[in-house]
PDB file of N, CA and C in Angstrom:
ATOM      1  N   UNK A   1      -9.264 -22.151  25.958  1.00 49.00           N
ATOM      2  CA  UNK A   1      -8.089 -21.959  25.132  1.00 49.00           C
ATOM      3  C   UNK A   1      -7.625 -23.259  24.479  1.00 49.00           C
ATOM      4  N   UNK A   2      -7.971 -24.194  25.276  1.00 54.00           N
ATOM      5  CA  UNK A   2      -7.502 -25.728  24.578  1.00 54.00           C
ATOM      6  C   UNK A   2      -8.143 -25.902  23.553  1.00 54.00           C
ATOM      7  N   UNK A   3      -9.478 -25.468  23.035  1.00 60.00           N
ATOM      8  CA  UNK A   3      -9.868 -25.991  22.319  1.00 60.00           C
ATOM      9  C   UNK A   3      -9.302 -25.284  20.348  1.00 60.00           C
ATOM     10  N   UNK A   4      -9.245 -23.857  20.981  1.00 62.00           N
ATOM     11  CA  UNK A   4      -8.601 -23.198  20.166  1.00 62.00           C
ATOM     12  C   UNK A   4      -7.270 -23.698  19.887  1.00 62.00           C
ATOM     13  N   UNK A   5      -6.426 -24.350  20.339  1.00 62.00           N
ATOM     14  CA  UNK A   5      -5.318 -25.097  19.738  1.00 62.00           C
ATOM     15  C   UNK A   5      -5.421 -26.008  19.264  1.00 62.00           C
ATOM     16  N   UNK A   6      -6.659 -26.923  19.618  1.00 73.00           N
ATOM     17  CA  UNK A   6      -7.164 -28.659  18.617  1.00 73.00           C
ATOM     18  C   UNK A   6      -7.548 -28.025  17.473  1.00 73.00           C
ATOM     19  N   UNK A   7      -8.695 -26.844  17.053  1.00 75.00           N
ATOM     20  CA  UNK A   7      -8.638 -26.189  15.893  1.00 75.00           C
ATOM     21  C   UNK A   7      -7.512 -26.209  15.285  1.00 75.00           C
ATOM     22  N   UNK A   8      -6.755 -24.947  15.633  1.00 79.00           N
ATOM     23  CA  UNK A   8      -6.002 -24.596  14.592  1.00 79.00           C
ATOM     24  C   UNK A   8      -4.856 -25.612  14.528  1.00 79.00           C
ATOM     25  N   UNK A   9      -4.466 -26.657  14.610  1.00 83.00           N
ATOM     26  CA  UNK A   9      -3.428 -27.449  14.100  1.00 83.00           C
ATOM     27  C   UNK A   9      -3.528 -28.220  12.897  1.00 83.00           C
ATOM     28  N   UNK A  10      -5.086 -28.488  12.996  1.00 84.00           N
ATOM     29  CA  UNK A  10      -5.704 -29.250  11.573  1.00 84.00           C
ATOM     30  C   UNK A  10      -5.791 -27.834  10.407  1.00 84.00           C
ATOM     31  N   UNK A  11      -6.238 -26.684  10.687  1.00 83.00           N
ATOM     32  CA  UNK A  11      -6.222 -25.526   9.983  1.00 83.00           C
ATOM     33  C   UNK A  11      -4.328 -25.574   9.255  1.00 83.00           C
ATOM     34  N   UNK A  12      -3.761 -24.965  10.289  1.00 85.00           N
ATOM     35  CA  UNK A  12      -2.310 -25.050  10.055  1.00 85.00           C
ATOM     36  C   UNK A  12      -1.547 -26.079   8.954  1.00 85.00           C
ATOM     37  N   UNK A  13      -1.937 -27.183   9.216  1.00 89.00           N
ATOM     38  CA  UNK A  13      -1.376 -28.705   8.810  1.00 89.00           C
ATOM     39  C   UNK A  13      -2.248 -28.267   7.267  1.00 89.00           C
ATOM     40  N   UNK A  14      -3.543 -28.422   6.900  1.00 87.00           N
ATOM     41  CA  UNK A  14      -4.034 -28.252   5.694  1.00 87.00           C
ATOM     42  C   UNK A  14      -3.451 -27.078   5.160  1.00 87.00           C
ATOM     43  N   UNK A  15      -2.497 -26.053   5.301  1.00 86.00           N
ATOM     44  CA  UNK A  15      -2.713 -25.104   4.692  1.00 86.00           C
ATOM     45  C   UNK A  15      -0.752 -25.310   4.145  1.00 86.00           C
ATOM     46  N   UNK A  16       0.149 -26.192   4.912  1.00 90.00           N
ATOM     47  CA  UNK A  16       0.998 -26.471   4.565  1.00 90.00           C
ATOM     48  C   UNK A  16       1.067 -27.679   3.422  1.00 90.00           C
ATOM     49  N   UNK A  17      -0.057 -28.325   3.719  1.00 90.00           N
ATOM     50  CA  UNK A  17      -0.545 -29.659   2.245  1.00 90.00           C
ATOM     51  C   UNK A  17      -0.359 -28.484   1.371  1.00 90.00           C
ATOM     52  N   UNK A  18      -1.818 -28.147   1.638  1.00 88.00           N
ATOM     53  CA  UNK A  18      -1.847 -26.885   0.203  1.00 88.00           C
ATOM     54  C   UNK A  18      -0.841 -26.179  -0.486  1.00 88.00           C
ATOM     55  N   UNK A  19       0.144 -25.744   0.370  1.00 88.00           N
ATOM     56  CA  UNK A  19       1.195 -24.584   0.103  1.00 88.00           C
ATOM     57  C   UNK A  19       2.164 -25.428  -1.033  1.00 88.00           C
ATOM     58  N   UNK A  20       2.365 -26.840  -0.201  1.00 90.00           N
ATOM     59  CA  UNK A  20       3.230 -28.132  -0.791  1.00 90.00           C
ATOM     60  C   UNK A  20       2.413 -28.250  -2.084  1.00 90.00           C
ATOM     61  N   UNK A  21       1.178 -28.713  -2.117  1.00 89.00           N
ATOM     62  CA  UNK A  21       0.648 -29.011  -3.268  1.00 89.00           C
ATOM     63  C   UNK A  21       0.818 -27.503  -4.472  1.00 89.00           C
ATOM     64  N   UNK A  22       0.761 -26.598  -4.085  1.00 89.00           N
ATOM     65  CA  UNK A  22       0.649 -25.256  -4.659  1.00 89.00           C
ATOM     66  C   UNK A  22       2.380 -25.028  -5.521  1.00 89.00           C
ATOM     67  N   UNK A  23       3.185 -25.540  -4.559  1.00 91.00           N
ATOM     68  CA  UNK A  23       4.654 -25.722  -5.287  1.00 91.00           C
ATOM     69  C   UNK A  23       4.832 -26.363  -6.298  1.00 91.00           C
ATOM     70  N   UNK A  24       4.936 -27.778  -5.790  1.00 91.00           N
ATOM     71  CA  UNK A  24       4.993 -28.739  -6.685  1.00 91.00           C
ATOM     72  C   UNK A  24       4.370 -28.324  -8.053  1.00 91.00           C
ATOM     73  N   UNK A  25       2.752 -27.828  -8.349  1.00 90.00           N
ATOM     74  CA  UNK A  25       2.499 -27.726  -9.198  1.00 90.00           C
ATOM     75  C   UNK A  25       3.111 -26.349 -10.371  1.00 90.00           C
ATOM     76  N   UNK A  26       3.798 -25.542  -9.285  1.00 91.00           N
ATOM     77  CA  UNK A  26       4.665 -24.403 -10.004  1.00 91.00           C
ATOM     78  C   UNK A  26       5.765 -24.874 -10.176  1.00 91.00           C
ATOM     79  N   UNK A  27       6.644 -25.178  -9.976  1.00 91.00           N
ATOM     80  CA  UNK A  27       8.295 -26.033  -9.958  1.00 91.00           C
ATOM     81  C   UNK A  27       7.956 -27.089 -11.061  1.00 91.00           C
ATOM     82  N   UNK A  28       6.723 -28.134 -11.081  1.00 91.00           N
ATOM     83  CA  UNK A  28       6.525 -28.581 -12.243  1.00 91.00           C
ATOM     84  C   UNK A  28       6.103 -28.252 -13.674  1.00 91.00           C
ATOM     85  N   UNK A  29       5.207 -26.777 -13.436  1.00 91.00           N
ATOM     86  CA  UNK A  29       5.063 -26.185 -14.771  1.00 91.00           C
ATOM     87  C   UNK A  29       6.326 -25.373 -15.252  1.00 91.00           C
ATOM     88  N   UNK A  30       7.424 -25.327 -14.171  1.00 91.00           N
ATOM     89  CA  UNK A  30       8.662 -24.159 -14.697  1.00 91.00           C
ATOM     90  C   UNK A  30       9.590 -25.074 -15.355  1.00 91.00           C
ATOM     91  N   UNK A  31      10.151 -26.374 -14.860  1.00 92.00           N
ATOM     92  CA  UNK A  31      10.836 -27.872 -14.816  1.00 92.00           C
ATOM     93  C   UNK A  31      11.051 -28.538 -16.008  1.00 92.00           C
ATOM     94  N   UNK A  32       9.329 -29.115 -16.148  1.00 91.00           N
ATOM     95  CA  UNK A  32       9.044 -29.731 -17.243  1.00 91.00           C
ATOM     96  C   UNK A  32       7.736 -29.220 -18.138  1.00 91.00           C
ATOM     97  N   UNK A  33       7.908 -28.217 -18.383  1.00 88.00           N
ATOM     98  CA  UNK A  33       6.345 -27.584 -19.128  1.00 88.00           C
ATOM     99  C   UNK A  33       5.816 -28.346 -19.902  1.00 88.00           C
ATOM    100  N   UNK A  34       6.083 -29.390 -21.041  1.00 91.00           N
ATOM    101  CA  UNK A  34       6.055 -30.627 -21.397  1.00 91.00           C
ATOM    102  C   UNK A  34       5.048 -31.485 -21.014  1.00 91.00           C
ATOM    103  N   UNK A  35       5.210 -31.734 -19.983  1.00 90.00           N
ATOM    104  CA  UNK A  35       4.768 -32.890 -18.826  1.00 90.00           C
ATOM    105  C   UNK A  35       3.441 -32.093 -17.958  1.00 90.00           C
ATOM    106  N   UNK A  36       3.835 -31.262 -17.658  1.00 89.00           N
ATOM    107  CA  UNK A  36       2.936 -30.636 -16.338  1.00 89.00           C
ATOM    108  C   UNK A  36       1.309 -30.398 -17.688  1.00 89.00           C
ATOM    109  N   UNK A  37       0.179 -30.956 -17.011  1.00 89.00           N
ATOM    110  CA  UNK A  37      -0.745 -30.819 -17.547  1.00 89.00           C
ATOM    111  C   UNK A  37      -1.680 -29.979 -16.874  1.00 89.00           C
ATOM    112  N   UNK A  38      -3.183 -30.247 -17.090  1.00 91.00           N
ATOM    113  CA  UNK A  38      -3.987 -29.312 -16.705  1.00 91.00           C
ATOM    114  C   UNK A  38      -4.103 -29.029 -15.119  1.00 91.00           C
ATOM    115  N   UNK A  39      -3.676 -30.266 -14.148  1.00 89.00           N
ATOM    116  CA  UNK A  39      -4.462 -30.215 -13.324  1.00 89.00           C
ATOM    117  C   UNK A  39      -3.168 -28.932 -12.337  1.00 89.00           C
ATOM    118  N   UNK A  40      -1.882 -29.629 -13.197  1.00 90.00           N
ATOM    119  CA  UNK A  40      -0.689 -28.449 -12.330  1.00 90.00           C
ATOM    120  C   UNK A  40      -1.145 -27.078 -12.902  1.00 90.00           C
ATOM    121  N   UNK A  41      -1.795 -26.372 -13.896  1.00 89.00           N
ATOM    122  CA  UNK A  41      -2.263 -25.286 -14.392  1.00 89.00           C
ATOM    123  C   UNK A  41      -2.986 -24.830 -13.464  1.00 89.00           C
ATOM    124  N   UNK A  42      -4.416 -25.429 -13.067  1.00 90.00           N
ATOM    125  CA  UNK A  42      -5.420 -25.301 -12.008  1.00 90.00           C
ATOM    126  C   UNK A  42      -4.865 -24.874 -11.340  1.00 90.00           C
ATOM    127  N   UNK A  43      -3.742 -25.745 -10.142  1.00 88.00           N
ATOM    128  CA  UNK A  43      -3.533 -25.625  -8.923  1.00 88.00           C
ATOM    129  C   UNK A  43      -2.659 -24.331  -9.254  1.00 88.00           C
ATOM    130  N   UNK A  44      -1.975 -24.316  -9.582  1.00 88.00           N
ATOM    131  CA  UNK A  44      -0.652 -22.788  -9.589  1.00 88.00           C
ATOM    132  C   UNK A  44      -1.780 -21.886 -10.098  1.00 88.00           C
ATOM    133  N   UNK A  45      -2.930 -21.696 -11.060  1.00 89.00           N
ATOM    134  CA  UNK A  45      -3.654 -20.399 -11.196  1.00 89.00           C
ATOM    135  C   UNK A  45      -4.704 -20.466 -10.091  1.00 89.00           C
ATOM    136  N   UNK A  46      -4.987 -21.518  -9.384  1.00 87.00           N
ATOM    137  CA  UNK A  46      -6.103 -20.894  -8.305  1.00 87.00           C
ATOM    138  C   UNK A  46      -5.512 -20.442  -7.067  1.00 87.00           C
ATOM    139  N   UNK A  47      -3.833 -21.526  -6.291  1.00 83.00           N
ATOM    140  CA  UNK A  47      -3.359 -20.668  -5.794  1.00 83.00           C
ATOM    141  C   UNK A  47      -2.831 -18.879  -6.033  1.00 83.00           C
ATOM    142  N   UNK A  48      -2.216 -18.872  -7.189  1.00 81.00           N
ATOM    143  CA  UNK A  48      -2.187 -17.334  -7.435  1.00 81.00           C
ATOM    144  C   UNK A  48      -3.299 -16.296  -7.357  1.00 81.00           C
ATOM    145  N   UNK A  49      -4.457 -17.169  -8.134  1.00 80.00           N
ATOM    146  CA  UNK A  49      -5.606 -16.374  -7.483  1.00 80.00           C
ATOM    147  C   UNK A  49      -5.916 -16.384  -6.336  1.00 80.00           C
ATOM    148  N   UNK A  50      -6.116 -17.094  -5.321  1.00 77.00           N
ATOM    149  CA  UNK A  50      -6.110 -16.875  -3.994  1.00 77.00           C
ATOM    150  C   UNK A  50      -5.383 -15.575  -3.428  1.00 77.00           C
ATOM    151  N   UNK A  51      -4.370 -15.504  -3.726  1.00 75.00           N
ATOM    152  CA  UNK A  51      -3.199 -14.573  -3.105  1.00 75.00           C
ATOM    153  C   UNK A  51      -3.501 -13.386  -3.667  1.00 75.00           C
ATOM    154  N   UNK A  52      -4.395 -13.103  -3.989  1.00 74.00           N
ATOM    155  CA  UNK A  52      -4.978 -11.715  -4.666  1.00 74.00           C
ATOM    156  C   UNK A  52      -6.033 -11.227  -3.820  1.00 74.00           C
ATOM    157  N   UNK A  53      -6.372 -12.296  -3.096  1.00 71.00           N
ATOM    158  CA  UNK A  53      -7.823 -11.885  -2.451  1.00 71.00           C
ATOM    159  C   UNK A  53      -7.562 -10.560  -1.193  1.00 71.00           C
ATOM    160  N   UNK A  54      -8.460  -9.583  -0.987  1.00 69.00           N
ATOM    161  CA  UNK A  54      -7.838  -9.230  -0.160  1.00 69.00           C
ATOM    162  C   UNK A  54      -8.292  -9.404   1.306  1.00 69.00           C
ATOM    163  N   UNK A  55      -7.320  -9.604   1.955  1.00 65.00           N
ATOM    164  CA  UNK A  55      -8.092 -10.357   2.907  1.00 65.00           C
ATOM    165  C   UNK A  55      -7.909  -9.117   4.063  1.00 65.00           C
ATOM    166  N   UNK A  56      -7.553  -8.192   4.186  1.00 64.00           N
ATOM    167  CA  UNK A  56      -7.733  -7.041   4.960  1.00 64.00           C
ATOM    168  C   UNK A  56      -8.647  -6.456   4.605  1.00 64.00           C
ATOM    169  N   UNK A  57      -9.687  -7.234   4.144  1.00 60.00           N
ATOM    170  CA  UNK A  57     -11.131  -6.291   4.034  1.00 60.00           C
ATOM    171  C   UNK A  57     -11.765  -6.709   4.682  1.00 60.00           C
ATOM    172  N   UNK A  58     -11.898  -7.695   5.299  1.00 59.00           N
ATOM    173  CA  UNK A  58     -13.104  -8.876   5.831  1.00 59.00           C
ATOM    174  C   UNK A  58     -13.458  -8.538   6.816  1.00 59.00           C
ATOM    175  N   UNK A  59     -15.067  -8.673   7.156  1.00 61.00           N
ATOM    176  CA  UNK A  59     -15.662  -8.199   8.317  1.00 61.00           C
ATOM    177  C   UNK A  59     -15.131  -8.698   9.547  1.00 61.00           C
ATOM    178  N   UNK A  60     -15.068  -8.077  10.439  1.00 60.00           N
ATOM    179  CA  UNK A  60     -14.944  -8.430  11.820  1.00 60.00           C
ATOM    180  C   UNK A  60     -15.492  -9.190  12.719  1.00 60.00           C
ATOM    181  N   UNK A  61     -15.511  -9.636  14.048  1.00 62.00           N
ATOM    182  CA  UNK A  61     -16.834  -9.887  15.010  1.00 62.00           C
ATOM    183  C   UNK A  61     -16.790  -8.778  15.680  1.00 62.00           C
ATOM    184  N   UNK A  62     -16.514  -8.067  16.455  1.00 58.00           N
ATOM    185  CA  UNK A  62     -16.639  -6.897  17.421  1.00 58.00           C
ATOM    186  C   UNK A  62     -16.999  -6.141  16.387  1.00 58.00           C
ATOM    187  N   UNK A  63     -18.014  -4.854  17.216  1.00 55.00           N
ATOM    188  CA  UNK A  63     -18.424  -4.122  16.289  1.00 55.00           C
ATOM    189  C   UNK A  63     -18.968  -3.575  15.329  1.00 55.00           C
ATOM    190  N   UNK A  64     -19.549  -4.708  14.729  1.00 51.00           N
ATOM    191  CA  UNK A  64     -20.826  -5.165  13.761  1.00 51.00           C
ATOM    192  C   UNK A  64     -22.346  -5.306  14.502  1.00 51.00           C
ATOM    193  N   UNK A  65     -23.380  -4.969  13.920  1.00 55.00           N
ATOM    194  CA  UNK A  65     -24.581  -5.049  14.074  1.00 55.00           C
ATOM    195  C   UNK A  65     -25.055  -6.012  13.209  1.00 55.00           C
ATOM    196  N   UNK A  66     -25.728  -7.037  13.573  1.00 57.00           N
ATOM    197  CA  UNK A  66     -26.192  -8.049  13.015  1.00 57.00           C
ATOM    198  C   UNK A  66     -25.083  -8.566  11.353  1.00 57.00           C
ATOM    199  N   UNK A  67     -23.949  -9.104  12.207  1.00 57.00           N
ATOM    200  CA  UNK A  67     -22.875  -9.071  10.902  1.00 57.00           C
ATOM    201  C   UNK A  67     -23.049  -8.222   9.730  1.00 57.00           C
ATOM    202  N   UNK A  68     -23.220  -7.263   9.707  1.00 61.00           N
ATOM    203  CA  UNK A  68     -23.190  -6.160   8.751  1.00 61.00           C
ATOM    204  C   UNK A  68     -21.801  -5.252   9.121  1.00 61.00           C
ATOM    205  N   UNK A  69     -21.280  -4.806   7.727  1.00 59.00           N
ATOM    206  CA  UNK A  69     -20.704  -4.013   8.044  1.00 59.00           C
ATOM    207  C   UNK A  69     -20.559  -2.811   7.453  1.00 59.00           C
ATOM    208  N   UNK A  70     -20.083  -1.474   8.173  1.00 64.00           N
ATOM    209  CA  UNK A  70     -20.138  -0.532   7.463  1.00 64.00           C
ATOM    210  C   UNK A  70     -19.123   0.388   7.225  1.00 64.00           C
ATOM    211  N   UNK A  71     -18.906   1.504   6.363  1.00 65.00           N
ATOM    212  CA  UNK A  71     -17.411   1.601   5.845  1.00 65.00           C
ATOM    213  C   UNK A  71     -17.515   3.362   7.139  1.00 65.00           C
ATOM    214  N   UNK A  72     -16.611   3.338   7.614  1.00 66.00           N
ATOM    215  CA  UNK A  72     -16.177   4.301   8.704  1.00 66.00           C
ATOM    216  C   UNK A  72     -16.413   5.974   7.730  1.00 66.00           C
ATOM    217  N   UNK A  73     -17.248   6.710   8.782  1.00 67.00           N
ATOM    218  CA  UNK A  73     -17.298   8.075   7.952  1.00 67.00           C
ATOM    219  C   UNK A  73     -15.921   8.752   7.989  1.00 67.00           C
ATOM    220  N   UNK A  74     -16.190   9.634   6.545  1.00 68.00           N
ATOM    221  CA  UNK A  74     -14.687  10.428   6.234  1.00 68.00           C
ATOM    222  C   UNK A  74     -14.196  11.719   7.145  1.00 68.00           C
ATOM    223  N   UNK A  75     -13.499  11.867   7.794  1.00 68.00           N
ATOM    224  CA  UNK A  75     -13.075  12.827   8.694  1.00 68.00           C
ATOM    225  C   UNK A  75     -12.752  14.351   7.493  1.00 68.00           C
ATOM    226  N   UNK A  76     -13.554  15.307   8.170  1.00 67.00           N
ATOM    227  CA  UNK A  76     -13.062  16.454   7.412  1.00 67.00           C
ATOM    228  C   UNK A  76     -12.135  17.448   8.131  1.00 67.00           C
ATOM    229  N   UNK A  77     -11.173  17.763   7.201  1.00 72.00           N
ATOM    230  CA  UNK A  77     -10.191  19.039   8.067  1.00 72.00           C
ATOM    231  C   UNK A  77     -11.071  20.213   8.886  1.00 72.00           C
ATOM    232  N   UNK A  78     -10.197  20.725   9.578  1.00 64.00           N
ATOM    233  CA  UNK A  78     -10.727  21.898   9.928  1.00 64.00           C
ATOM    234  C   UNK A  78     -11.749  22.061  10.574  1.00 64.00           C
ATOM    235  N   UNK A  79     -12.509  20.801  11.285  1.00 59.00           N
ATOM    236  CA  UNK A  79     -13.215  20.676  12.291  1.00 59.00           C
ATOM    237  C   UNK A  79     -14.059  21.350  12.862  1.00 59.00           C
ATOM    238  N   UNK A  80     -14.979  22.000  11.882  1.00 56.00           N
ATOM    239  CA  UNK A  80     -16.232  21.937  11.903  1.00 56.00           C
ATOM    240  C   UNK A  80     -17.230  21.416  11.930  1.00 56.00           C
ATOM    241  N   UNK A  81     -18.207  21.689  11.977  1.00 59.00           N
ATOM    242  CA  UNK A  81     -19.682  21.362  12.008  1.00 59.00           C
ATOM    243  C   UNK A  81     -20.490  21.026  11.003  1.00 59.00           C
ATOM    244  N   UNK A  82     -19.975  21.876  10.059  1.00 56.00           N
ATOM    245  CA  UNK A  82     -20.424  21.882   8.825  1.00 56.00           C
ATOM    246  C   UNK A  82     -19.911  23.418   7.684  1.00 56.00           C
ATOM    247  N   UNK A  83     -21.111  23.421   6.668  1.00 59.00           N
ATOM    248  CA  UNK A  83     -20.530  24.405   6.225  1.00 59.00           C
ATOM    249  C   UNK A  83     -21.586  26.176   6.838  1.00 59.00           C
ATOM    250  N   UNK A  84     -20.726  27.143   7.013  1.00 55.00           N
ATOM    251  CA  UNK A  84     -21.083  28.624   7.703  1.00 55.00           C
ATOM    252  C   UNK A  84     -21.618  28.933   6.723  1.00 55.00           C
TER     253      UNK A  84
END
């Protein structure tokens, strides 16, 4: 378990840089539109793109066969067998 906490603090810590860096560059394109150049453009459209991703799709570890994954069969009403 210890080691899983030396991980994620460096995870954590980079993702609050980012978040900081991700502001700044929006607060500066809203501020001074003027001033704010390409690189505040980048950062505010790749964070926004990021936040699109969906990340409730992503494969799992449990449950997978050779990291593959596959989409769950469709349940039919009326619980049969098939069709009579």
């Amino acid at each position: 378990m210890a080691v899983r906490g030396v991980v994620l603090v460096p995870v954590v810590a980079l993702g609050f840089v980012a978040g900081g860096l991700w502001w700044w560059a929006v607060l500066r394109l809203v501020l001074v539109p003027q001033q704010a150049g390409l690189v505040e453009g980048a950062v505010a459209a790749g964070g926004w793109g990021l936040s699109l991703l969906p990340v409730h799709v992503t494969a799992s570890r449990g449950g997978t066969r050779g990291g593959i994954t596959r989409a769950s069969r469709r349940r039919r009403s009326g619980g049969g067998s098939g069709p009579s």
